[in-house]
Coordinates of C-alpha atoms and ligand atoms in Angstrom, one line a residue:
M1008 CA -2.7 49.3 92.4
P1009 CA -3.6 52.1 90.0
V1010 CA -2.2 50.4 86.9
R1011 CA -4.7 48.1 85.3
S1012 CA -5.5 46.3 82.0
R1013 CA -8.6 46.8 80.0
H1014 CA -10.0 44.1 77.8
H1015 CA -12.1 44.1 74.7
R1016 CA -15.4 42.3 74.8
P1017 CA -15.0 38.7 73.5
L1018 CA -16.3 38.6 69.9
A1019 CA -18.9 35.9 70.6
E1020 CA -20.6 37.9 73.3
R1021 CA -23.7 39.8 72.3
P1022 CA -23.1 43.6 72.5
P1023 CA -25.4 45.5 74.9
P1024 CA -27.9 48.0 73.4
P1025 CA -26.5 51.5 72.9
S1026 CA -27.3 54.1 75.5
Q1027 CA -26.4 56.9 73.1
V1028 CA -26.2 57.1 69.3
L1029 CA -24.0 59.6 67.4
I1030 CA -25.4 60.6 64.0
G1031 CA -23.0 62.0 61.5
R1032 CA -20.8 61.0 58.6
T1033 CA -17.8 58.8 58.5
L1034 CA -15.0 57.4 56.4
Q1035 CA -15.8 53.9 55.2
H1036 CA -13.7 52.1 52.6
G1037 CA -12.1 55.5 51.6
K1038 CA -15.5 57.3 51.2
I1039 CA -17.5 59.7 53.3
R1040 CA -20.9 58.2 54.1
A1041 CA -23.8 58.8 56.5
V1042 CA -23.3 56.7 59.7
E1043 CA -24.7 56.1 63.2
V1044 CA -22.4 55.1 66.0
G1045 CA -23.9 53.4 69.1
L1046 CA -22.1 53.9 72.4
G1047 CA -22.7 51.5 75.3
E1048 CA -23.1 52.5 79.0
S1049 CA -19.4 52.7 79.6
G1050 CA -18.7 54.5 76.3
E1051 CA -17.5 51.6 74.2
I1052 CA -18.7 51.4 70.6
V1053 CA -21.4 48.7 70.5
A1054 CA -22.7 49.3 66.9
V1055 CA -21.8 51.1 63.7
G1056 CA -24.3 51.2 60.9
R1057 CA -26.7 53.1 58.7
S1058 CA -29.5 53.2 61.3
I1059 CA -29.2 52.1 64.9
S1060 CA -32.2 52.0 67.2
G1061 CA -32.4 52.7 71.0
G1062 CA -30.5 55.2 73.1
R1063 CA -30.3 59.0 73.2
R1064 CA -29.7 60.4 69.8
H1065 CA -27.1 63.2 69.0
D1066 CA -27.3 64.6 65.5
L1067 CA -23.9 66.0 64.5
G1068 CA -25.1 67.0 61.1
E1069 CA -22.3 67.4 58.6
A1070 CA -19.6 66.5 61.0
V1071 CA -17.4 63.5 60.3
L1072 CA -17.0 60.9 63.1
L1073 CA -13.5 59.6 63.5
P1074 CA -11.8 57.5 66.2
A1075 CA -10.0 59.6 68.8
A1076 CA -6.2 59.7 68.1
V1077 CA -3.5 57.9 70.0
D1078 CA -0.4 60.0 70.6
L1079 CA 2.2 57.8 72.1
H1080 CA 4.9 60.4 72.7
V1081 CA 4.2 63.2 75.1
H1082 CA 6.1 64.8 78.0
F1083 CA 3.5 66.0 80.5
R1084 CA 6.2 66.5 83.2
S1085 CA 4.8 66.6 86.7
P1086 CA 1.6 64.6 87.5
D1087 CA 0.4 67.1 90.0
A1088 CA 2.2 70.5 89.7
R1089 CA -0.3 73.1 90.7
V1090 CA 1.3 76.4 90.0
E1091 CA 3.7 76.4 87.1
G1092 CA 4.7 74.1 84.3
E1093 CA 2.8 71.4 82.4
N1094 CA 1.1 68.7 84.5
W1095 CA -1.1 65.7 83.7
S1096 CA -4.2 67.7 83.9
S1097 CA -3.3 70.6 81.6
G1098 CA -1.6 68.1 79.2
T1099 CA -4.5 65.8 78.9
I1100 CA -7.0 68.7 78.5
Q1101 CA -4.9 69.8 75.5
A1102 CA -5.0 66.2 74.2
A1103 CA -8.8 66.1 74.6
L1104 CA -9.2 69.4 72.7
G1105 CA -7.0 68.2 69.9
G1106 CA -9.0 64.9 69.5
V1107 CA -6.4 62.7 71.2
G1108 CA -8.0 60.0 73.4
T1109 CA -4.9 58.2 74.6
V1110 CA -1.4 59.6 75.3
G1111 CA 1.9 57.9 76.0
E1112 CA 3.7 59.7 78.8
M1113 CA 7.5 59.5 78.5
P1114 CA 9.8 58.7 81.5
N1115 CA 12.4 61.4 81.2
A1116 CA 11.5 62.9 84.6
N1117 CA 14.0 63.8 87.2
P1118 CA 15.0 61.1 88.3
A1119 CA 14.1 59.0 85.2
V1120 CA 11.1 56.7 85.7
S1121 CA 13.3 53.6 85.6
T1122 CA 11.9 51.5 88.4
A1123 CA 8.5 50.0 89.2
S1124 CA 8.2 51.9 92.4
R1125 CA 8.9 55.3 90.7
L1126 CA 6.3 54.5 88.0
V1127 CA 3.7 53.4 90.5
E1128 CA 4.3 56.5 92.6
R1129 CA 3.8 58.8 89.6
A1130 CA 0.6 57.0 88.7
E1131 CA -0.7 57.6 92.2
R1132 CA 0.2 61.3 92.1
G1133 CA -1.6 61.6 88.8
R1134 CA -4.7 59.8 89.9
G1135 CA -7.9 61.8 89.3
R1136 CA -6.1 64.3 87.1
L1137 CA -6.4 62.7 83.6
A1138 CA -8.9 64.1 81.0
V1139 CA -8.0 61.2 78.6
D1140 CA -6.4 57.8 79.0
M1141 CA -2.6 57.5 79.5
V1142 CA 0.0 54.8 78.8
L1143 CA 3.0 55.2 81.2
F1144 CA 6.5 54.5 79.7
G1145 CA 9.2 53.1 81.9
A1146 CA 12.8 54.1 81.1
L1147 CA 15.3 51.3 80.3
V1148 CA 18.3 52.2 82.5
R1149 CA 19.4 49.1 84.5
A1150 CA 18.8 45.6 83.2
R1151 CA 18.0 44.3 86.7
D1152 CA 15.0 46.7 87.0
V1153 CA 13.4 45.8 83.7
A1154 CA 11.3 42.7 84.7
A1155 CA 9.6 44.5 87.6
L1156 CA 9.2 47.7 85.5
G1157 CA 7.6 45.7 82.7
R1158 CA 4.9 44.4 85.1
V1159 CA 3.6 48.0 85.8
A1160 CA 4.6 50.0 82.7
G1161 CA 2.5 50.2 79.6
A1162 CA 5.5 50.5 77.3
L1163 CA 9.3 51.1 77.6
K1164 CA 11.7 53.8 76.3
L1165 CA 15.4 53.6 75.5
Y1166 CA 17.4 56.8 75.2
L1167 CA 20.6 56.4 73.1
A1168 CA 21.4 60.1 73.1
P1169 CA 21.3 63.0 75.6
T1170 CA 18.1 65.1 75.6
T1171 CA 15.9 66.9 78.1
G1172 CA 16.3 65.1 81.5
I1173 CA 18.7 62.5 80.0
D1174 CA 22.3 63.6 80.6
D1175 CA 23.8 60.2 80.6
P1176 CA 22.2 58.0 78.0
V1177 CA 23.0 54.3 77.9
D1178 CA 25.9 53.2 75.6
Q1179 CA 25.6 50.7 72.8
D1180 CA 26.8 47.8 74.9
E1181 CA 24.3 48.4 77.7
A1182 CA 21.6 48.9 75.0
G1183 CA 21.9 45.3 73.8
E1184 CA 21.4 43.9 77.3
L1185 CA 18.5 46.3 78.0
L1186 CA 16.8 45.4 74.8
R1187 CA 17.1 41.7 75.5
S1188 CA 15.5 42.2 79.0
A1189 CA 12.9 44.4 77.4
A1190 CA 12.0 41.7 74.8
S1191 CA 11.0 39.3 77.6
T1192 CA 8.5 41.8 79.0
G1193 CA 6.5 41.7 75.8
L1194 CA 6.0 45.5 75.9
A1195 CA 6.7 47.8 73.0
V1196 CA 10.0 49.7 73.2
T1197 CA 10.3 53.2 71.8
V1198 CA 13.9 54.1 71.0
H1199 CA 15.3 57.6 70.8
A1200 CA 17.8 56.8 68.1
E1201 CA 20.6 59.2 67.6
D1202 CA 24.3 58.1 68.0
P1203 CA 26.2 60.8 70.0
A1204 CA 29.5 59.5 68.4
H1205 CA 28.3 61.5 65.4
F1206 CA 27.5 64.7 67.2
R1207 CA 29.7 67.9 67.0
P1208 CA 30.1 70.1 70.0
L1209 CA 26.4 71.0 70.9
G1210 CA 27.2 74.2 72.8
N1211 CA 28.3 76.1 69.7
A1212 CA 25.0 76.1 67.8
T1213 CA 23.2 79.5 67.7
N1214 CA 20.3 78.6 65.5
P1215 CA 18.2 75.6 64.2
V1216 CA 20.4 75.1 61.1
E1217 CA 23.6 74.9 63.3
W1218 CA 21.7 72.6 65.7
D1219 CA 21.0 70.3 62.7
S1220 CA 24.8 70.4 61.8
A1221 CA 25.6 69.6 65.5
R1222 CA 23.2 66.6 65.7
P1223 CA 23.2 65.6 62.0
L1224 CA 21.0 63.1 60.2
E1225 CA 24.1 60.7 60.1
A1226 CA 23.7 60.4 63.9
E1227 CA 20.1 59.1 63.4
E1228 CA 21.1 56.8 60.5
A1229 CA 24.0 55.3 62.5
A1230 CA 21.9 54.6 65.5
V1231 CA 19.2 53.0 63.4
E1232 CA 21.6 50.8 61.5
R1233 CA 23.2 49.6 64.8
L1234 CA 19.8 48.9 66.3
L1235 CA 18.8 46.9 63.2
R1236 CA 21.9 44.8 63.6
N1237 CA 21.3 44.1 67.3
V1238 CA 17.5 44.1 67.9
P1239 CA 16.3 40.8 69.5
P1240 CA 13.8 39.2 67.0
S1241 CA 10.9 39.1 69.4
L1242 CA 11.2 42.8 70.4
R1243 CA 8.3 45.0 69.6
L1244 CA 10.5 47.9 68.4
H1245 CA 9.3 51.4 67.6
I1246 CA 11.6 54.3 66.7
A1247 CA 10.7 57.7 67.9
H1248 CA 10.6 60.9 65.8
V1249 CA 12.2 59.8 62.5
T1250 CA 13.3 62.9 60.5
S1251 CA 14.2 61.5 57.1
A1252 CA 12.6 59.6 54.2
R1253 CA 15.8 57.4 54.0
V1254 CA 15.4 56.2 57.6
S1255 CA 11.7 55.7 57.0
E1256 CA 12.4 53.5 54.0
R1257 CA 15.1 51.6 56.0
L1258 CA 12.8 50.9 58.9
R1259 CA 9.9 50.0 56.6
A1260 CA 12.0 47.5 54.7
A1261 CA 13.1 45.9 58.0
G1262 CA 9.5 45.7 59.2
H1263 CA 9.8 47.9 62.3
S1264 CA 7.3 50.5 63.6
F1265 CA 8.2 54.1 63.9
E1266 CA 6.7 57.6 64.3
V1267 CA 7.1 61.0 62.7
S1268 CA 6.3 64.3 64.4
P1269 CA 4.4 67.2 62.9
H1270 CA 7.3 69.6 63.4
H1271 CA 9.6 67.4 61.2
L1272 CA 6.8 67.1 58.6
L1273 CA 5.9 70.8 58.4
L1274 CA 8.8 72.9 59.6
H1275 CA 12.4 73.1 58.5
G1276 CA 15.5 74.6 60.1
R1277 CA 15.9 78.4 59.3
P1278 CA 18.9 80.4 60.4
S1279 CA 16.7 83.3 61.4
D1280 CA 14.8 81.3 63.9
G1281 CA 15.5 81.1 67.6
A1282 CA 15.4 78.5 70.4
R1283 CA 11.6 78.0 70.1
F1284 CA 12.6 75.9 67.0
K1285 CA 15.3 73.9 68.9
V1286 CA 14.2 70.3 69.2
N1287 CA 15.8 66.8 69.3
P1288 CA 16.3 65.4 66.8
P1289 CA 16.7 68.8 65.0
L1290 CA 14.5 70.3 62.3
R1291 CA 16.2 69.3 59.0
S1292 CA 16.5 71.0 55.6
E1293 CA 13.5 71.9 53.5
T1294 CA 14.5 69.1 51.1
E1295 CA 14.5 66.4 53.9
R1296 CA 11.2 67.8 55.2
A1297 CA 9.5 67.7 51.8
R1298 CA 10.6 64.1 51.3
L1299 CA 9.4 63.1 54.8
W1300 CA 6.0 64.7 54.1
E1301 CA 5.8 62.7 50.9
E1302 CA 6.5 59.5 52.8
L1303 CA 3.5 60.3 55.0
T1304 CA 1.2 61.1 52.1
L1305 CA 2.1 57.9 50.4
G1306 CA 1.0 56.0 53.5
R1307 CA 4.5 54.8 54.3
V1308 CA 4.7 56.3 57.8
P1309 CA 3.1 53.9 60.3
C1310 CA 2.5 56.4 63.1
V1311 CA 2.4 60.1 63.8
A1312 CA 3.2 61.4 67.4
S1313 CA 3.6 64.9 68.8
D1314 CA 6.7 64.5 71.0
H1315 CA 4.9 67.3 73.1
A1316 CA 7.7 69.0 75.1
P1317 CA 6.1 72.0 76.8
H1318 CA 9.1 74.2 77.8
D1319 CA 8.3 77.5 79.4
P1320 CA 8.5 80.5 77.1
E1321 CA 11.2 82.2 79.3
E1322 CA 13.5 79.2 79.0
K1323 CA 13.1 79.4 75.2
E1324 CA 13.9 83.1 75.0
G1325 CA 17.5 82.9 76.4
P1326 CA 20.6 82.2 74.3
F1327 CA 20.1 79.3 71.8
S1328 CA 22.9 77.2 73.3
L1329 CA 21.4 77.3 76.8
A1330 CA 17.7 76.8 75.9
P1331 CA 16.2 73.3 76.3
A1332 CA 15.2 71.3 73.2
G1333 CA 11.5 70.5 72.5
V1334 CA 8.3 71.9 71.2
P1335 CA 4.7 71.6 72.4
G1336 CA 2.2 69.8 70.1
V1337 CA -0.2 67.2 71.7
G1338 CA -3.2 69.5 71.0
T1339 CA -2.2 70.5 67.5
L1340 CA -1.1 67.0 66.1
L1341 CA -4.5 66.1 64.6
P1342 CA -5.9 69.7 63.9
L1343 CA -2.8 70.5 61.8
L1344 CA -3.1 67.3 59.8
L1345 CA -6.9 67.5 59.5
A1346 CA -6.4 71.0 57.9
R1347 CA -3.9 69.4 55.4
A1348 CA -6.5 66.7 54.7
R1349 CA -9.1 69.3 54.1
R1350 CA -6.9 71.0 51.5
G1351 CA -6.4 67.6 49.7
E1352 CA -2.7 67.4 50.7
L1353 CA -3.2 64.2 52.7
S1354 CA -5.8 61.5 52.5
L1355 CA -8.0 61.2 55.5
S1356 CA -7.7 57.4 55.6
V1357 CA -3.9 57.7 55.6
L1358 CA -4.2 60.1 58.5
V1359 CA -6.6 58.0 60.5
Q1360 CA -4.3 55.0 60.1
A1361 CA -1.2 56.9 61.3
A1362 CA -2.8 58.9 64.1
C1363 CA -5.3 56.3 65.4
E1364 CA -5.2 52.8 64.1
R1365 CA -1.5 51.8 64.0
P1366 CA -0.3 53.3 67.3
S1367 CA -3.3 51.6 69.0
L1368 CA -2.5 48.2 67.4
W1369 CA 1.3 48.3 67.9
F1370 CA 1.1 49.4 71.5
G1371 CA -2.0 47.3 72.3
V1372 CA -4.0 50.4 73.4
P1373 CA -7.8 50.1 73.1
G1374 CA -9.3 52.3 70.5
G1375 CA -8.1 53.8 67.2
R1376 CA -11.0 52.4 65.2
L1377 CA -14.7 53.0 64.8
L1378 CA -15.7 49.4 65.2
P1379 CA -17.9 47.6 67.7
G1380 CA -15.8 46.5 70.7
H1381 CA -13.5 49.5 70.7
R1382 CA -13.5 52.0 73.5
G1383 CA -10.9 54.6 72.6
G1384 CA -13.3 57.5 72.1
V1385 CA -15.0 59.2 69.1
I1386 CA -14.5 62.7 67.7
A1387 CA -16.6 64.8 65.4
V1388 CA -14.8 67.0 62.9
D1389 CA -16.6 69.7 61.0
F1390 CA -14.3 70.3 58.0
R1391 CA -15.8 73.7 57.4
R1392 CA -14.5 75.0 60.8
I1393 CA -11.0 76.0 59.8
E1394 CA -9.2 78.3 62.3
R1395 CA -6.0 80.2 62.7
F1396 CA -4.4 78.7 65.7
H1397 CA -3.2 80.7 68.8
A1398 CA -1.5 78.9 71.6
S1399 CA -3.7 80.9 74.1
R1400 CA -6.5 78.5 73.1
F1401 CA -4.9 75.9 75.5
P1402 CA -4.9 75.9 79.3
S1403 CA -1.2 75.5 79.6
S1404 CA 1.6 77.5 81.2
C1405 CA 3.5 76.8 78.0
G1406 CA 1.5 79.4 76.1
W1407 CA 3.4 79.2 72.8
S1408 CA 3.6 77.0 69.7
P1409 CA 5.9 76.6 66.7
F1410 CA 2.6 76.5 64.7
E1411 CA 1.2 79.8 65.9
G1412 CA -1.0 81.3 63.2
S1413 CA -1.3 78.0 61.2
E1414 CA -4.6 76.7 59.8
M1415 CA -6.1 74.0 62.0
I1416 CA -9.4 72.1 62.3
F1417 CA -10.2 71.2 65.9
P1418 CA -12.8 68.5 66.7
V1419 CA -16.2 70.1 67.6
E1420 CA -17.0 67.2 69.9
H1421 CA -15.0 64.5 71.6
W1422 CA -16.7 61.6 73.4
R1423 CA -15.0 59.3 75.8
G1424 CA -16.4 56.8 78.3
G1425 CA -19.9 57.8 77.2
E1426 CA -19.4 61.4 78.1
R1427 CA -19.0 64.4 75.8
I1428 CA -15.6 65.9 77.0
V1429 CA -15.4 68.5 74.2
E1430 CA -18.5 70.4 73.1
G1431 CA -18.5 73.2 70.5
G1432 CA -14.7 72.9 70.5
E1433 CA -14.5 73.7 74.3
Y1434 CA -13.4 71.3 77.0
T1435 CA -16.4 70.3 79.1
G1436 CA -15.1 67.0 80.6
R1437 CA -14.1 65.7 84.0
P1438 CA -10.9 64.0 84.9
T1439 CA -12.1 60.5 84.4
G1440 CA -9.2 59.2 82.3
S1441 CA -7.2 56.2 83.5
I1442 CA -3.8 54.6 83.2
V1443 CA -4.1 51.9 80.6
R1444 CA -1.8 48.9 79.8
P1445 CA -1.7 46.8 76.6
E1446 CA -3.7 43.7 76.3
Y1447 CA -0.6 41.7 75.4
A1448 CA 1.2 42.7 78.7
R1449 CA 2.3 39.3 80.1
N1450 CA 1.2 39.5 83.8
Ligands
NCD1366 C1 12.0 66.2 74.7 C2 11.7 66.9 76.1 O1 11.8 68.1 76.3 O2 11.3 66.2 77.0 N1 12.7 67.2 73.9 C3 12.9 67.1 72.6 O3 13.6 68.0 72.0 N2 12.2 66.3 71.8 C4 12.8 65.0 75.0 C5 13.0 64.1 73.7 O4 12.0 63.5 73.3 O5 14.1 64.1 73.2
ZN1367 ZN1 10.3 63.1 73.3

């Protein structure tokens, strides 16, 4: 069985001595201070302090040590495609380069990953190909499959609207039953919340602004309102790719988790843009974008996630109406936001909470914090190393990005499992990542 749980060391147990010590600076109580981080034999953090003895020492100078990020919304497509298209190897190497130590792989494959056997088969095919750890989402399609799916999946996904690979989303009546079954698995459930009853004919759109009119914000608001009325109280709910400050406020008031993606935070729909900027939910107006960005800066957005959707450039070059929706982004999620933090536009502690801590806590994934007992990986960021990004930096057939030419700060080093998988900003790792499940999974 390839799918397994990992457990933190019980608090009372004495931590082993560090086998390596990373020396740099870190963010503590909102301030940057000198720090040493001790890593145990298997890469878990065993000590964090001013001075740690024992182990091999790595002096990272001015670099700031941060927990690796947790990006719980990616589409890496085929576990093992060798020739074309994204696969779990190219996807997780981009994650590693971008400082992401754990990814959440979405189940909108063909066919959708809606049964335990499909999920286990995918995990088997991806074995030995992961550069970082991965949480596998199962798709909520038939209530009778959910209990078994919940015993092997790391989280669950519900699609309420059509999108890539999902032609026939569940309707609202089915959704209620599926969410009730999902609640009894104990797993977190991410919902793609748009209500197709509020869509206009999608085939007529010829640019991102028309795409926004065809799948308007009201569709997102309606789906969220309905969910809030029907969500079982015990469900660990998380709403995917929220695009407006109003929805963010609504979800925060109701006490639910959600994520926001960099493209909705940093890009708006422009009539002159083509299908490379076609994404679900659509890019919104500049006014909506600016309000959403403000929500993030005020610390009101619990999680950020990339919704990495690596469509081939050829598919994105055809007519807008025929092109698939989605933009790549797992490797640029953190570097984009680190560059904004460098410019003083976003506090680093707000960023670390949204990119590392909260996704890790909500989904029960190890890591996300620089504290003894955590094993999610450590990155070193040199804030002086600002670069203009080119998608050719990544080993992916995708080869394009909506953020081409943007300023980014990539981690200089990334440590996971006691190994340095990124050195001098280059990937140097081996495929030693594993499939992880939350500690609260009830089996
Ligand atoms: C995603 C994809 O291509 O898999 N596309 C997108 O526009 N975001 C699917 C999704 O998350 O809706
Ligand atoms: Zn997605």
